[in-house]
Tab-separated table of C-alpha atoms and ligand atoms in Angstrom:
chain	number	residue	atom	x	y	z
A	1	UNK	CA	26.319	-66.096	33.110
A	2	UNK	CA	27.933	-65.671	29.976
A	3	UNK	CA	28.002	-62.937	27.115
A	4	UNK	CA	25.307	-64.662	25.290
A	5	UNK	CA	23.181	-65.693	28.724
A	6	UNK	CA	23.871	-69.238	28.382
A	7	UNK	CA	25.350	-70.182	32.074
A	8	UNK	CA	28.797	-71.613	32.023
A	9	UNK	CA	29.070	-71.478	28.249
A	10	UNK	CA	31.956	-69.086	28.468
A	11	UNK	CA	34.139	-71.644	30.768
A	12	UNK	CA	33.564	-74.226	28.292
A	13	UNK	CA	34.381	-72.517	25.476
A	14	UNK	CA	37.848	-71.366	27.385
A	15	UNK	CA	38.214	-74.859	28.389
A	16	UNK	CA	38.022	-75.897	24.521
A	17	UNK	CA	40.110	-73.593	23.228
A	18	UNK	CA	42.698	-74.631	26.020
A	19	UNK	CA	42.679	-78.142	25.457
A	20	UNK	CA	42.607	-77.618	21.693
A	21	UNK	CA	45.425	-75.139	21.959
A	22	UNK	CA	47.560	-77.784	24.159
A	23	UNK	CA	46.920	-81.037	21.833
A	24	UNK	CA	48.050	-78.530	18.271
A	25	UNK	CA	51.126	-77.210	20.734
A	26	UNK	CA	51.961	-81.385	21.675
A	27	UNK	CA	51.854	-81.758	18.005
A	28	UNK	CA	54.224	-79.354	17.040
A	29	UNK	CA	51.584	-77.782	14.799
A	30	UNK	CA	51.900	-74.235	16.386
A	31	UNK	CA	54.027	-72.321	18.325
A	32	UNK	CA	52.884	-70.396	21.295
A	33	UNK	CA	55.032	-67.201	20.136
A	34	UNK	CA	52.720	-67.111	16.506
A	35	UNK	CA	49.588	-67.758	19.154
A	36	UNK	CA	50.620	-64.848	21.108
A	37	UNK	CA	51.463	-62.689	17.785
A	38	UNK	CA	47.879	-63.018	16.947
A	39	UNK	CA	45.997	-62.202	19.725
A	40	UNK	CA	48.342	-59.231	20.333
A	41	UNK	CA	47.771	-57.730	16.600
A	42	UNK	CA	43.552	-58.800	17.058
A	43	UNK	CA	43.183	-57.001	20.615
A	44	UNK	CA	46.180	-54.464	19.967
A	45	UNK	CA	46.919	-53.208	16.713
A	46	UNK	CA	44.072	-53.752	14.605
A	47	UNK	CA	40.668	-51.206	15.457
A	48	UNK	CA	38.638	-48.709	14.793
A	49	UNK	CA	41.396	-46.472	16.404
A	50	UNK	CA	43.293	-47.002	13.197
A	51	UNK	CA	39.979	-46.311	10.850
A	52	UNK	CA	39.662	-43.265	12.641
A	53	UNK	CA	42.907	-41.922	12.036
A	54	UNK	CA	42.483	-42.355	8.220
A	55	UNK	CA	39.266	-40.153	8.273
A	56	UNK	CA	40.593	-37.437	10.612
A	57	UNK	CA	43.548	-36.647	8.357
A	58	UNK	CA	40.968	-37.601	5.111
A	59	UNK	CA	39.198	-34.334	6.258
A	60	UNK	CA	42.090	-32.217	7.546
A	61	UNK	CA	44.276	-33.237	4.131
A	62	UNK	CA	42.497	-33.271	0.931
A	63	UNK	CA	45.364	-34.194	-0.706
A	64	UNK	CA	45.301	-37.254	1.340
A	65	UNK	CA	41.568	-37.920	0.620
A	66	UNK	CA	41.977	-37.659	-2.891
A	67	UNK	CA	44.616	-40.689	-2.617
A	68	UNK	CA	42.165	-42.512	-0.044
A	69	UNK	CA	39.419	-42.439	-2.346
A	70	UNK	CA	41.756	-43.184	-5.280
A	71	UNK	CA	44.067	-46.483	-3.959
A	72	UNK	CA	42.364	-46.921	-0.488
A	73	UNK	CA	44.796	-49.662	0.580
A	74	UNK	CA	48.071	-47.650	-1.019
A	75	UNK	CA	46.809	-44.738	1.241
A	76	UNK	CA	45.905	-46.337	4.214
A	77	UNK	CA	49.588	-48.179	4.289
A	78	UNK	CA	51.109	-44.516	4.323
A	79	UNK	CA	49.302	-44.180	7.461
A	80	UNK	CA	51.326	-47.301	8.413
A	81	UNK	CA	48.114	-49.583	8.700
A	82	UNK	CA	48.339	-52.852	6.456
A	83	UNK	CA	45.369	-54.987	5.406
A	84	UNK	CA	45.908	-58.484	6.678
A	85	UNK	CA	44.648	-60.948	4.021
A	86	UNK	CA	45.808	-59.513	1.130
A	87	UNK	CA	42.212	-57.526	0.489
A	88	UNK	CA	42.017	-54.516	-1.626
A	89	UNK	CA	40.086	-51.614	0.516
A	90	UNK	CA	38.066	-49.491	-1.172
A	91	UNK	CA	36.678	-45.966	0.637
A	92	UNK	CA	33.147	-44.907	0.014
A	93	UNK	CA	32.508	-41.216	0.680
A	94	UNK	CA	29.406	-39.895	2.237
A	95	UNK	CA	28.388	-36.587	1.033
A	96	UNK	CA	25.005	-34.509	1.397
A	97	UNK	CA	23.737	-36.274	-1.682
A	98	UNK	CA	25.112	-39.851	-1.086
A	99	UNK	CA	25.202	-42.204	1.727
A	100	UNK	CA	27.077	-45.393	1.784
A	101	UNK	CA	26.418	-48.423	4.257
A	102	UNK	CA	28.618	-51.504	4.196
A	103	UNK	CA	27.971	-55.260	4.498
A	104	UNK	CA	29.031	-58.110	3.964
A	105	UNK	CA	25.651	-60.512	2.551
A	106	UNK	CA	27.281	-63.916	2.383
A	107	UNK	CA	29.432	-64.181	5.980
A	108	UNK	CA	31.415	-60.911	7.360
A	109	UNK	CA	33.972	-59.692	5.252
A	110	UNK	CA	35.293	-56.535	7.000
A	111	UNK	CA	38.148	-54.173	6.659
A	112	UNK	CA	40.116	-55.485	9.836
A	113	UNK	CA	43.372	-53.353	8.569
A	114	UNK	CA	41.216	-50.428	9.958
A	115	UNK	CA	38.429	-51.596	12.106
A	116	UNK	CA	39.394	-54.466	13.845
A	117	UNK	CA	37.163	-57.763	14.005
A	118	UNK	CA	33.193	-57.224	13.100
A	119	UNK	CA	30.665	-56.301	15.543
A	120	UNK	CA	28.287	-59.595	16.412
A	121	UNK	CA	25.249	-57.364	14.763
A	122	UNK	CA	27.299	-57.045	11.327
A	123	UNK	CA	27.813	-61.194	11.215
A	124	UNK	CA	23.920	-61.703	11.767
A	125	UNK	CA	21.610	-62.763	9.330
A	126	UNK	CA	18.961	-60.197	9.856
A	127	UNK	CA	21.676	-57.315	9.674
A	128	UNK	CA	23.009	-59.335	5.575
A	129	UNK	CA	19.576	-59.857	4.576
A	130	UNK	CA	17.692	-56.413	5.309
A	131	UNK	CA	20.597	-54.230	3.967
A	132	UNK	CA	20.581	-55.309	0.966
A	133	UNK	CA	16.893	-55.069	0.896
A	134	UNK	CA	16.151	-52.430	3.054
A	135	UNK	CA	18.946	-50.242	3.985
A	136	UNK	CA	16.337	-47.176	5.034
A	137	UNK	CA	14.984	-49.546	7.356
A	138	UNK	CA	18.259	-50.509	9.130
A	139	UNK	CA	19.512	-47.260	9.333
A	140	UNK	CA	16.424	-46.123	11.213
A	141	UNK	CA	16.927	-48.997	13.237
A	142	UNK	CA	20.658	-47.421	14.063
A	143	UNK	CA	18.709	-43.938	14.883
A	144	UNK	CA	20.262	-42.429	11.664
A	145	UNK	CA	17.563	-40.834	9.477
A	146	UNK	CA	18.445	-40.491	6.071
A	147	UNK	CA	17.094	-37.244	3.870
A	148	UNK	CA	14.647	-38.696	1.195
A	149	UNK	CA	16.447	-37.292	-1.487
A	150	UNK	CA	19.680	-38.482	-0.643
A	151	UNK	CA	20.778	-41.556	-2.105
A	152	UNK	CA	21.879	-44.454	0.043
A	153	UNK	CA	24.239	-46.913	-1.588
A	154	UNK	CA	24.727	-50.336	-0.386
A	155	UNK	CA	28.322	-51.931	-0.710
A	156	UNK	CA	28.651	-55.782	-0.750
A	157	UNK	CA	32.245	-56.911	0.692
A	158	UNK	CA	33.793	-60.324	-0.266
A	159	UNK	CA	36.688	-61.645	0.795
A	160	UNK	CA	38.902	-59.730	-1.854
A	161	UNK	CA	37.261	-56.340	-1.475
A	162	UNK	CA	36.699	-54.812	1.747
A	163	UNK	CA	34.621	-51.016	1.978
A	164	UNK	CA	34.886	-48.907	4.682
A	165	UNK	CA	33.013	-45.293	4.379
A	166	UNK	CA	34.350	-42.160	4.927
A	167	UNK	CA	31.736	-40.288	6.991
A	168	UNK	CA	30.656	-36.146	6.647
A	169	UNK	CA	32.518	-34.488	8.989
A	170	UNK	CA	30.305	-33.014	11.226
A	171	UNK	CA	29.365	-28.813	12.161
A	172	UNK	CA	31.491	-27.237	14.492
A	173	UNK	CA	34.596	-28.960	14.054
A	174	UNK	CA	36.939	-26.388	12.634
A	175	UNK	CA	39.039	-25.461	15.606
A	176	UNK	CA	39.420	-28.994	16.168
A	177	UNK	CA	43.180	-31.297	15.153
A	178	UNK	CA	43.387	-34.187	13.814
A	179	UNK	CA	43.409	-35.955	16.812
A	180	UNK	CA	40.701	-34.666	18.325
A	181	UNK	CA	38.717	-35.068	15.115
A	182	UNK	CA	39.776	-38.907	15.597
A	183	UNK	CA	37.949	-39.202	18.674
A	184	UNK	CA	34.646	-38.166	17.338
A	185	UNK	CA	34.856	-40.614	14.788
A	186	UNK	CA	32.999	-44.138	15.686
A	187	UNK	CA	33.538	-47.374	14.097
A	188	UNK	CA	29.690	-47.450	13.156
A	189	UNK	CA	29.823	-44.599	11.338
A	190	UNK	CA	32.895	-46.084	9.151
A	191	UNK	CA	30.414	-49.041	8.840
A	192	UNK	CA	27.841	-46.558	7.392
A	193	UNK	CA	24.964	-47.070	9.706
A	194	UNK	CA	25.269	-44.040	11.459
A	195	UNK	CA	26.774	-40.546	11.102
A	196	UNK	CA	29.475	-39.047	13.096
A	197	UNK	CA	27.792	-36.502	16.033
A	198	UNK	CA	29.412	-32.865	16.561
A	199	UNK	CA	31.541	-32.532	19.864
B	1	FE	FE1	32.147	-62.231	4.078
């Protein structure tokens, strides 16, 4: 049973992508080295790991925040992370009076530089429609209540602009590093649909 319950659907779809990957390889149209590149930087290098590193030094180095929240892409290179496609990130921060929730309402534009490829739930229709129209609603759906008097913005990537928020850190983190403090931090909550928890 495949991921998606379908039997055998998984085995065909491997069986596609071999057969299409030996025909472009015949053809000289690829080379099994940029192949092998790719999937190493998409299962390897790019994550949420990376995301999570930004915000842990964000909240231990408020120097480094203001640049983050200033030139998000200049300050996320320092960290030696580098968007992929070009795209200009742009950080959101949440605060006790503001929270920020990402999408993406006409495919899934996402900051892979520091979060890797989208979750299935972010490339859904449901998930593009109701955030723009009911962000509330979806967050409640995530388990995150949101205060009523705390403003929820929704941000709208595209292909040129990618957001990625930069959660609250949470109570009872002071005696933690900046490693630990990476560890707490999920790649939902950099999505904006939830919140990071305390240790
Ligand atoms: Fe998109």
């Amino acid at each position: 049973m495949s991921s998606d319950g379908i039997p055998g659907r998984d085995s065909e779809t491997a069986l596609r992508v071999k057969a299409l990957e030996s025909l472009l390889l015949e053809k000289g149209l690829i080379e099994t080295r940029a192949i092998d590149e790719l999937i190493d930087m998409f299962e390897n290098r790019l994550g949420p790991w990376n995301g999570a590193k930004v915000v842990a030094r964000a909240w231990m180095d408020s120097d480094y925040k203001d640049r983050l929240l200033r030139n998000g892409t200049a300050a996320i290179s320092e960290m030696g992370f580098d968007v992929v496609q070009g795209e200009e990130m742009v950080i959101v921060e949440n605060t006790p009076d503001v929270h920020n929730i990402v999408v993406c309402t006409l495919c899934s534009c996402f900051p892979w530089a520091t979060l890797g490829l989208p979750p299935v739930w972010y490339k859904s229709a449901p998930y593009r429609a109701r955030t723009a129209s009911d962000p509330r609603g979806v967050l409640r759906e995530f388990g995150t209540e949101i205060a009523e008097d705390t403003e929820v913005r929704v941000w709208d990537s595209n292909a040129e602009l990618r957001y990625m928020v930069l959660p609250e850190r949470p109570a009872a983190t002071e005696g933690l590093d900046e490693a630990a403090l990476a560890e707490l931090v999920t790649r939902d909550s950099m999505i904006g649909v939830t919140k990071v928890a305390p240790p």
